[in-house]
């Protein structure tokens, strides 16, 4: 209380309490000669604003890692896309445990960032090419590099839709967002939040379709009815997605009447006609 001064708030007291707690742990490790033999991961939780939602405010958090000096990565900032499921594989990697199944551990969905730290090429791949999967209730989202895609099947029962309406964010069945500026840098909030404005999925048909395929890949991997899959990597490719370009295709599909024997029809409805 003395450190907070005469005018204090719960936020100030909370920050002081965390500072004291973390400081006590670090001091105990240092007193016992173990600080430089310990990896410490400190994560900051997201706020209440879009809790239980798939917007960035609800899924993105800050993470700080203390590494022993022997790894030579002190003071570095890693810009790759990292998930909490990566923590386990990374710690095993730093501990030189390379084969989990041979040591009696389960395989894991995450991947180690150990070799990407300090390696510009690998860090760029983690930043621009990696895809992360998120889910809440029936809503699903995928983030690949700077691009993000959210699906909300039922907006009336969706926490994501509710939080979006409350905070002036875009709400819709299918949402496509470009999360970076023209130079490829992640847009910092609150200024210029790209999720405040919905990009039309029709105008971004190729990008939306490709992200939708990545999302389907993750859903197949995580389906409880399928065998566990720790091998398949779900990534965004430059190949155009296999999808029909006309509403006529879906109408013909519902009626069960097609004209796939006609070349122009096959060009407009390649998915319906099994062309891809």
mmCIF file of C-alpha atoms in Angstrom:
data_model
loop_
_atom_site.group_PDB
_atom_site.id
_atom_site.type_symbol
_atom_site.label_atom_id
_atom_site.label_comp_id
_atom_site.label_asym_id
_atom_site.label_seq_id
_atom_site.Cartn_x
_atom_site.Cartn_y
_atom_site.Cartn_z
ATOM 1 C CA UNK A 1 0.000 0.000 0.000
ATOM 2 C CA UNK A 2 2.886 2.361 0.785
ATOM 3 C CA UNK A 3 4.353 1.850 -2.689
ATOM 4 C CA UNK A 4 1.041 2.787 -4.303
ATOM 5 C CA UNK A 5 0.937 6.199 -2.626
ATOM 6 C CA UNK A 6 -2.126 8.082 -1.333
ATOM 7 C CA UNK A 7 -3.995 7.856 -4.656
ATOM 8 C CA UNK A 8 -4.151 4.232 -5.737
ATOM 9 C CA UNK A 9 -6.400 2.013 -7.829
ATOM 10 C CA UNK A 10 -6.959 -1.719 -8.100
ATOM 11 C CA UNK A 11 -4.875 -1.709 -11.294
ATOM 12 C CA UNK A 12 -1.916 -0.152 -9.484
ATOM 13 C CA UNK A 13 -2.193 -2.565 -6.570
ATOM 14 C CA UNK A 14 -2.475 -5.512 -8.954
ATOM 15 C CA UNK A 15 0.617 -4.442 -10.881
ATOM 16 C CA UNK A 16 2.591 -4.051 -7.639
ATOM 17 C CA UNK A 17 1.435 -7.480 -6.421
ATOM 18 C CA UNK A 18 2.537 -9.136 -9.690
ATOM 19 C CA UNK A 19 5.853 -7.279 -9.588
ATOM 20 C CA UNK A 20 6.492 -8.455 -6.030
ATOM 21 C CA UNK A 21 5.474 -12.045 -6.812
ATOM 22 C CA UNK A 22 7.572 -12.410 -9.950
ATOM 23 C CA UNK A 23 10.456 -10.607 -8.275
ATOM 24 C CA UNK A 24 10.358 -13.025 -5.343
ATOM 25 C CA UNK A 25 10.569 -16.018 -7.703
ATOM 26 C CA UNK A 26 13.494 -14.520 -9.623
ATOM 27 C CA UNK A 27 15.302 -13.633 -6.396
ATOM 28 C CA UNK A 28 14.851 -17.152 -5.003
ATOM 29 C CA UNK A 29 16.238 -18.685 -8.211
ATOM 30 C CA UNK A 30 19.193 -16.300 -8.175
ATOM 31 C CA UNK A 31 19.926 -16.936 -4.482
ATOM 32 C CA UNK A 32 20.059 -20.677 -5.192
ATOM 33 C CA UNK A 33 22.192 -20.317 -8.323
ATOM 34 C CA UNK A 34 19.430 -21.563 -10.632
ATOM 35 C CA UNK A 35 18.307 -18.401 -12.456
ATOM 36 C CA UNK A 36 20.691 -19.006 -15.341
ATOM 37 C CA UNK A 37 19.583 -22.625 -15.505
ATOM 38 C CA UNK A 38 15.857 -21.912 -15.775
ATOM 39 C CA UNK A 39 13.472 -21.036 -18.606
ATOM 40 C CA UNK A 40 10.705 -18.720 -17.403
ATOM 41 C CA UNK A 41 7.567 -18.009 -19.444
ATOM 42 C CA UNK A 42 5.423 -15.041 -18.415
ATOM 43 C CA UNK A 43 2.118 -14.454 -20.203
ATOM 44 C CA UNK A 44 -0.233 -11.508 -19.978
ATOM 45 C CA UNK A 45 -3.899 -12.430 -20.259
ATOM 46 C CA UNK A 46 -6.156 -10.601 -22.680
ATOM 47 C CA UNK A 47 -8.697 -8.198 -21.200
ATOM 48 C CA UNK A 48 -12.397 -8.721 -20.562
ATOM 49 C CA UNK A 49 -13.402 -6.625 -23.591
ATOM 50 C CA UNK A 50 -13.742 -9.504 -26.066
ATOM 51 C CA UNK A 51 -13.279 -12.469 -23.741
ATOM 52 C CA UNK A 52 -14.798 -15.679 -25.172
ATOM 53 C CA UNK A 53 -14.633 -14.239 -28.698
ATOM 54 C CA UNK A 54 -12.457 -14.943 -31.735
ATOM 55 C CA UNK A 55 -11.406 -11.350 -32.350
ATOM 56 C CA UNK A 56 -7.760 -10.431 -31.713
ATOM 57 C CA UNK A 57 -8.649 -8.859 -28.351
ATOM 58 C CA UNK A 58 -9.876 -12.265 -27.199
ATOM 59 C CA UNK A 59 -7.150 -14.560 -28.547
ATOM 60 C CA UNK A 60 -3.947 -12.491 -28.680
ATOM 61 C CA UNK A 61 -1.738 -12.106 -25.604
ATOM 62 C CA UNK A 62 1.763 -10.900 -24.786
ATOM 63 C CA UNK A 63 4.443 -13.429 -23.861
ATOM 64 C CA UNK A 64 7.891 -12.892 -22.361
ATOM 65 C CA UNK A 65 10.490 -15.652 -22.077
ATOM 66 C CA UNK A 66 13.671 -15.693 -19.981
ATOM 67 C CA UNK A 67 16.307 -18.054 -21.392
ATOM 68 C CA UNK A 68 19.588 -19.131 -19.794
ATOM 69 C CA UNK A 69 22.605 -17.327 -21.271
ATOM 70 C CA UNK A 70 23.873 -20.513 -22.917
ATOM 71 C CA UNK A 71 21.221 -20.248 -25.638
ATOM 72 C CA UNK A 72 22.395 -16.797 -26.733
ATOM 73 C CA UNK A 73 18.947 -15.349 -27.417
ATOM 74 C CA UNK A 74 18.705 -12.679 -24.704
ATOM 75 C CA UNK A 75 16.897 -9.469 -25.621
ATOM 76 C CA UNK A 76 15.412 -10.774 -28.871
ATOM 77 C CA UNK A 77 11.877 -10.123 -30.115
ATOM 78 C CA UNK A 78 10.200 -12.947 -32.056
ATOM 79 C CA UNK A 79 7.569 -11.863 -34.583
ATOM 80 C CA UNK A 80 6.333 -15.306 -35.642
ATOM 81 C CA UNK A 81 2.814 -16.622 -34.988
ATOM 82 C CA UNK A 82 2.991 -18.628 -31.767
ATOM 83 C CA UNK A 83 0.279 -20.495 -29.867
ATOM 84 C CA UNK A 84 0.154 -21.767 -26.300
ATOM 85 C CA UNK A 85 0.168 -25.309 -27.741
ATOM 86 C CA UNK A 86 3.766 -24.593 -28.811
ATOM 87 C CA UNK A 87 5.045 -24.203 -25.250
ATOM 88 C CA UNK A 88 5.248 -27.941 -24.521
ATOM 89 C CA UNK A 89 7.189 -28.917 -27.668
ATOM 90 C CA UNK A 90 9.494 -25.903 -27.238
ATOM 91 C CA UNK A 91 10.411 -26.751 -23.644
ATOM 92 C CA UNK A 92 11.022 -30.381 -24.603
ATOM 93 C CA UNK A 93 13.263 -29.146 -27.418
ATOM 94 C CA UNK A 94 15.298 -26.899 -25.112
ATOM 95 C CA UNK A 95 15.626 -29.853 -22.719
ATOM 96 C CA UNK A 96 16.947 -32.030 -25.595
ATOM 97 C CA UNK A 97 13.980 -34.399 -25.416
ATOM 98 C CA UNK A 98 13.538 -35.045 -29.132
ATOM 99 C CA UNK A 99 11.433 -38.210 -29.296
ATOM 100 C CA UNK A 100 8.306 -37.906 -27.176
ATOM 101 C CA UNK A 101 6.822 -41.310 -27.986
ATOM 102 C CA UNK A 102 10.040 -43.138 -27.082
ATOM 103 C CA UNK A 103 10.050 -41.493 -23.652
ATOM 104 C CA UNK A 104 6.427 -42.342 -22.931
ATOM 105 C CA UNK A 105 4.954 -38.908 -23.679
ATOM 106 C CA UNK A 106 2.085 -38.159 -26.024
ATOM 107 C CA UNK A 107 2.533 -36.476 -29.384
ATOM 108 C CA UNK A 108 1.464 -32.832 -29.412
ATOM 109 C CA UNK A 109 -0.147 -30.508 -31.949
ATOM 110 C CA UNK A 110 2.214 -27.593 -31.347
ATOM 111 C CA UNK A 111 5.707 -27.036 -32.724
ATOM 112 C CA UNK A 112 8.940 -25.811 -31.196
ATOM 113 C CA UNK A 113 10.105 -22.266 -31.898
ATOM 114 C CA UNK A 114 13.631 -23.011 -30.593
ATOM 115 C CA UNK A 115 15.371 -23.134 -33.985
ATOM 116 C CA UNK A 116 13.431 -20.125 -35.321
ATOM 117 C CA UNK A 117 14.775 -17.706 -32.703
ATOM 118 C CA UNK A 118 17.657 -15.749 -34.157
ATOM 119 C CA UNK A 119 17.119 -17.315 -37.597
ATOM 120 C CA UNK A 120 15.689 -14.646 -39.910
ATOM 121 C CA UNK A 121 14.532 -17.083 -42.595
ATOM 122 C CA UNK A 122 12.697 -19.377 -40.186
ATOM 123 C CA UNK A 123 11.230 -16.463 -38.234
ATOM 124 C CA UNK A 124 9.846 -14.996 -41.475
ATOM 125 C CA UNK A 125 8.220 -18.346 -42.285
ATOM 126 C CA UNK A 126 6.611 -18.426 -38.828
ATOM 127 C CA UNK A 127 5.358 -14.867 -39.377
ATOM 128 C CA UNK A 128 4.117 -15.048 -42.972
ATOM 129 C CA UNK A 129 3.262 -18.696 -43.624
ATOM 130 C CA UNK A 130 2.141 -20.332 -40.397
ATOM 131 C CA UNK A 131 -1.571 -20.850 -39.756
ATOM 132 C CA UNK A 132 -3.216 -20.951 -36.315
ATOM 133 C CA UNK A 133 -6.655 -22.364 -35.513
ATOM 134 C CA UNK A 134 -9.117 -20.992 -32.936
ATOM 135 C CA UNK A 135 -12.568 -22.081 -31.783
ATOM 136 C CA UNK A 136 -15.256 -20.898 -29.388
ATOM 137 C CA UNK A 137 -18.661 -22.587 -29.151
ATOM 138 C CA UNK A 138 -19.630 -23.286 -32.783
ATOM 139 C CA UNK A 139 -17.503 -20.429 -34.142
ATOM 140 C CA UNK A 140 -14.185 -21.117 -35.849
ATOM 141 C CA UNK A 141 -11.289 -18.950 -37.018
ATOM 142 C CA UNK A 142 -7.991 -19.370 -38.793
ATOM 143 C CA UNK A 143 -5.109 -16.909 -38.991
ATOM 144 C CA UNK A 144 -2.479 -17.380 -41.729
ATOM 145 C CA UNK A 145 0.204 -14.726 -41.684
ATOM 146 C CA UNK A 146 -1.568 -11.398 -42.129
ATOM 147 C CA UNK A 147 -4.902 -12.907 -43.155
ATOM 148 C CA UNK A 148 -7.702 -13.982 -40.850
ATOM 149 C CA UNK A 149 -11.005 -15.750 -41.493
ATOM 150 C CA UNK A 150 -13.867 -16.212 -38.997
ATOM 151 C CA UNK A 151 -17.069 -18.223 -39.401
ATOM 152 C CA UNK A 152 -20.104 -17.618 -37.159
ATOM 153 C CA UNK A 153 -22.854 -20.153 -38.033
ATOM 154 C CA UNK A 154 -25.430 -18.838 -35.539
ATOM 155 C CA UNK A 155 -25.050 -15.177 -34.572
ATOM 156 C CA UNK A 156 -27.960 -15.356 -32.102
ATOM 157 C CA UNK A 157 -26.093 -17.755 -29.785
ATOM 158 C CA UNK A 158 -22.526 -16.621 -30.475
ATOM 159 C CA UNK A 159 -20.285 -15.002 -27.852
ATOM 160 C CA UNK A 160 -18.128 -13.739 -30.721
ATOM 161 C CA UNK A 161 -21.076 -12.013 -32.408
ATOM 162 C CA UNK A 162 -22.295 -10.552 -29.098
ATOM 163 C CA UNK A 163 -18.860 -9.163 -28.205
ATOM 164 C CA UNK A 164 -18.462 -7.849 -31.731
ATOM 165 C CA UNK A 165 -21.704 -5.873 -31.584
ATOM 166 C CA UNK A 166 -20.850 -4.532 -28.119
ATOM 167 C CA UNK A 167 -17.419 -3.284 -29.221
ATOM 168 C CA UNK A 168 -18.144 -2.018 -32.713
ATOM 169 C CA UNK A 169 -16.443 -4.916 -34.509
ATOM 170 C CA UNK A 170 -17.547 -6.559 -37.739
ATOM 171 C CA UNK A 171 -20.148 -9.340 -37.398
ATOM 172 C CA UNK A 172 -21.206 -11.771 -40.118
ATOM 173 C CA UNK A 173 -21.496 -15.409 -41.178
ATOM 174 C CA UNK A 174 -18.050 -15.323 -42.811
ATOM 175 C CA UNK A 175 -15.502 -12.594 -42.057
ATOM 176 C CA UNK A 176 -12.222 -11.884 -43.835
ATOM 177 C CA UNK A 177 -9.647 -9.514 -42.350
ATOM 178 C CA UNK A 178 -6.236 -8.232 -43.432
ATOM 179 C CA UNK A 179 -4.348 -7.854 -40.148
ATOM 180 C CA UNK A 180 -1.239 -6.050 -41.456
ATOM 181 C CA UNK A 181 -0.454 -2.733 -43.075
ATOM 182 C CA UNK A 182 0.950 -2.307 -46.583
ATOM 183 C CA UNK A 183 4.483 -3.051 -45.374
ATOM 184 C CA UNK A 184 3.434 -6.368 -43.827
ATOM 185 C CA UNK A 185 3.638 -5.228 -40.211
ATOM 186 C CA UNK A 186 0.933 -6.237 -37.750
ATOM 187 C CA UNK A 187 -1.464 -3.350 -37.105
ATOM 188 C CA UNK A 188 -1.272 -2.178 -33.502
ATOM 189 C CA UNK A 189 -4.484 -1.506 -31.635
ATOM 190 C CA UNK A 190 -6.526 0.476 -30.844
ATOM 191 C CA UNK A 191 -5.713 2.694 -33.819
ATOM 192 C CA UNK A 192 -6.794 1.257 -37.146
ATOM 193 C CA UNK A 193 -8.284 -1.994 -35.851
ATOM 194 C CA UNK A 194 -8.960 -3.959 -39.072
ATOM 195 C CA UNK A 195 -11.648 -6.030 -37.356
ATOM 196 C CA UNK A 196 -13.838 -2.952 -37.078
ATOM 197 C CA UNK A 197 -14.515 -3.188 -40.786
ATOM 198 C CA UNK A 198 -15.611 -6.296 -42.615
ATOM 199 C CA UNK A 199 -14.010 -7.019 -45.967
ATOM 200 C CA UNK A 200 -16.477 -8.484 -48.408
ATOM 201 C CA UNK A 201 -15.790 -12.178 -48.913
ATOM 202 C CA UNK A 202 -17.019 -11.989 -52.513
ATOM 203 C CA UNK A 203 -14.367 -9.418 -53.390
ATOM 204 C CA UNK A 204 -11.739 -11.605 -51.723
ATOM 205 C CA UNK A 205 -13.111 -14.880 -53.071
ATOM 206 C CA UNK A 206 -9.744 -16.541 -53.692
ATOM 207 C CA UNK A 207 -8.231 -15.598 -50.300
ATOM 208 C CA UNK A 208 -11.440 -16.469 -48.463
ATOM 209 C CA UNK A 209 -11.753 -19.792 -50.259
ATOM 210 C CA UNK A 210 -8.154 -20.724 -49.514
ATOM 211 C CA UNK A 211 -8.508 -19.837 -45.822
ATOM 212 C CA UNK A 212 -11.735 -21.835 -45.723
ATOM 213 C CA UNK A 213 -9.805 -24.863 -46.983
ATOM 214 C CA UNK A 214 -7.163 -24.339 -44.280
ATOM 215 C CA UNK A 215 -9.941 -24.165 -41.694
ATOM 216 C CA UNK A 216 -11.386 -27.450 -43.012
ATOM 217 C CA UNK A 217 -7.926 -28.998 -42.677
ATOM 218 C CA UNK A 218 -7.784 -28.042 -38.994
ATOM 219 C CA UNK A 219 -11.339 -29.305 -38.414
ATOM 220 C CA UNK A 220 -10.433 -32.685 -39.905
ATOM 221 C CA UNK A 221 -7.320 -32.871 -37.721
ATOM 222 C CA UNK A 222 -9.183 -32.078 -34.516
ATOM 223 C CA UNK A 223 -12.407 -34.002 -35.154
ATOM 224 C CA UNK A 224 -13.055 -36.422 -32.259
ATOM 225 C CA UNK A 225 -14.396 -38.978 -34.753
ATOM 226 C CA UNK A 226 -11.060 -39.146 -36.627
ATOM 227 C CA UNK A 227 -7.811 -40.764 -35.577
ATOM 228 C CA UNK A 228 -5.331 -38.330 -33.983
ATOM 229 C CA UNK A 229 -3.289 -36.565 -36.668
ATOM 230 C CA UNK A 230 -0.009 -34.983 -35.564
ATOM 231 C CA UNK A 231 1.616 -35.094 -39.006
ATOM 232 C CA UNK A 232 -0.533 -33.002 -41.339
ATOM 233 C CA UNK A 233 0.438 -29.326 -41.506
ATOM 234 C CA UNK A 234 -2.426 -27.001 -42.416
ATOM 235 C CA UNK A 235 -1.012 -24.134 -44.485
ATOM 236 C CA UNK A 236 -2.252 -21.600 -47.003
ATOM 237 C CA UNK A 237 -1.094 -22.279 -50.553
ATOM 238 C CA UNK A 238 -0.971 -20.110 -53.655
ATOM 239 C CA UNK A 239 -3.095 -22.612 -55.584
ATOM 240 C CA UNK A 240 -6.611 -21.286 -56.257
ATOM 241 C CA UNK A 241 -9.257 -23.071 -54.180
ATOM 242 C CA UNK A 242 -11.614 -25.507 -55.839
ATOM 243 C CA UNK A 243 -14.865 -23.586 -55.728
ATOM 244 C CA UNK A 244 -17.700 -22.608 -58.021
ATOM 245 C CA UNK A 245 -17.835 -19.027 -59.261
ATOM 246 C CA UNK A 246 -21.579 -18.698 -59.802
ATOM 247 C CA UNK A 247 -24.698 -18.991 -57.633
ATOM 248 C CA UNK A 248 -26.171 -20.990 -60.485
ATOM 249 C CA UNK A 249 -23.942 -23.893 -59.440
ATOM 250 C CA UNK A 250 -25.470 -24.170 -55.968
ATOM 251 C CA UNK A 251 -28.990 -23.930 -57.425
ATOM 252 C CA UNK A 252 -28.231 -26.714 -59.880
ATOM 253 C CA UNK A 253 -26.718 -28.770 -57.079
ATOM 254 C CA UNK A 254 -29.892 -28.479 -55.005
ATOM 255 C CA UNK A 255 -32.062 -29.478 -57.966
ATOM 256 C CA UNK A 256 -29.758 -32.330 -58.882
ATOM 257 C CA UNK A 257 -29.637 -31.117 -62.488
ATOM 258 C CA UNK A 258 -26.268 -30.211 -63.980
ATOM 259 C CA UNK A 259 -24.798 -29.453 -67.388
ATOM 260 C CA UNK A 260 -21.294 -30.729 -66.738
ATOM 261 C CA UNK A 261 -21.084 -32.000 -70.307
ATOM 262 C CA UNK A 262 -20.813 -28.365 -71.431
ATOM 263 C CA UNK A 263 -17.341 -26.766 -71.269
ATOM 264 C CA UNK A 264 -18.477 -23.298 -70.157
ATOM 265 C CA UNK A 265 -20.586 -24.808 -67.388
ATOM 266 C CA UNK A 266 -17.590 -26.844 -66.142
ATOM 267 C CA UNK A 267 -15.482 -23.675 -66.082
ATOM 268 C CA UNK A 268 -18.026 -21.887 -63.880
ATOM 269 C CA UNK A 269 -18.795 -24.893 -61.675
ATOM 270 C CA UNK A 270 -15.542 -26.897 -61.364
ATOM 271 C CA UNK A 271 -16.313 -28.175 -57.860
ATOM 272 C CA UNK A 272 -19.813 -29.308 -58.817
ATOM 273 C CA UNK A 273 -18.492 -31.121 -61.894
ATOM 274 C CA UNK A 274 -15.543 -32.721 -60.113
ATOM 275 C CA UNK A 275 -12.962 -30.824 -62.151
ATOM 276 C CA UNK A 276 -10.691 -30.136 -59.167
#
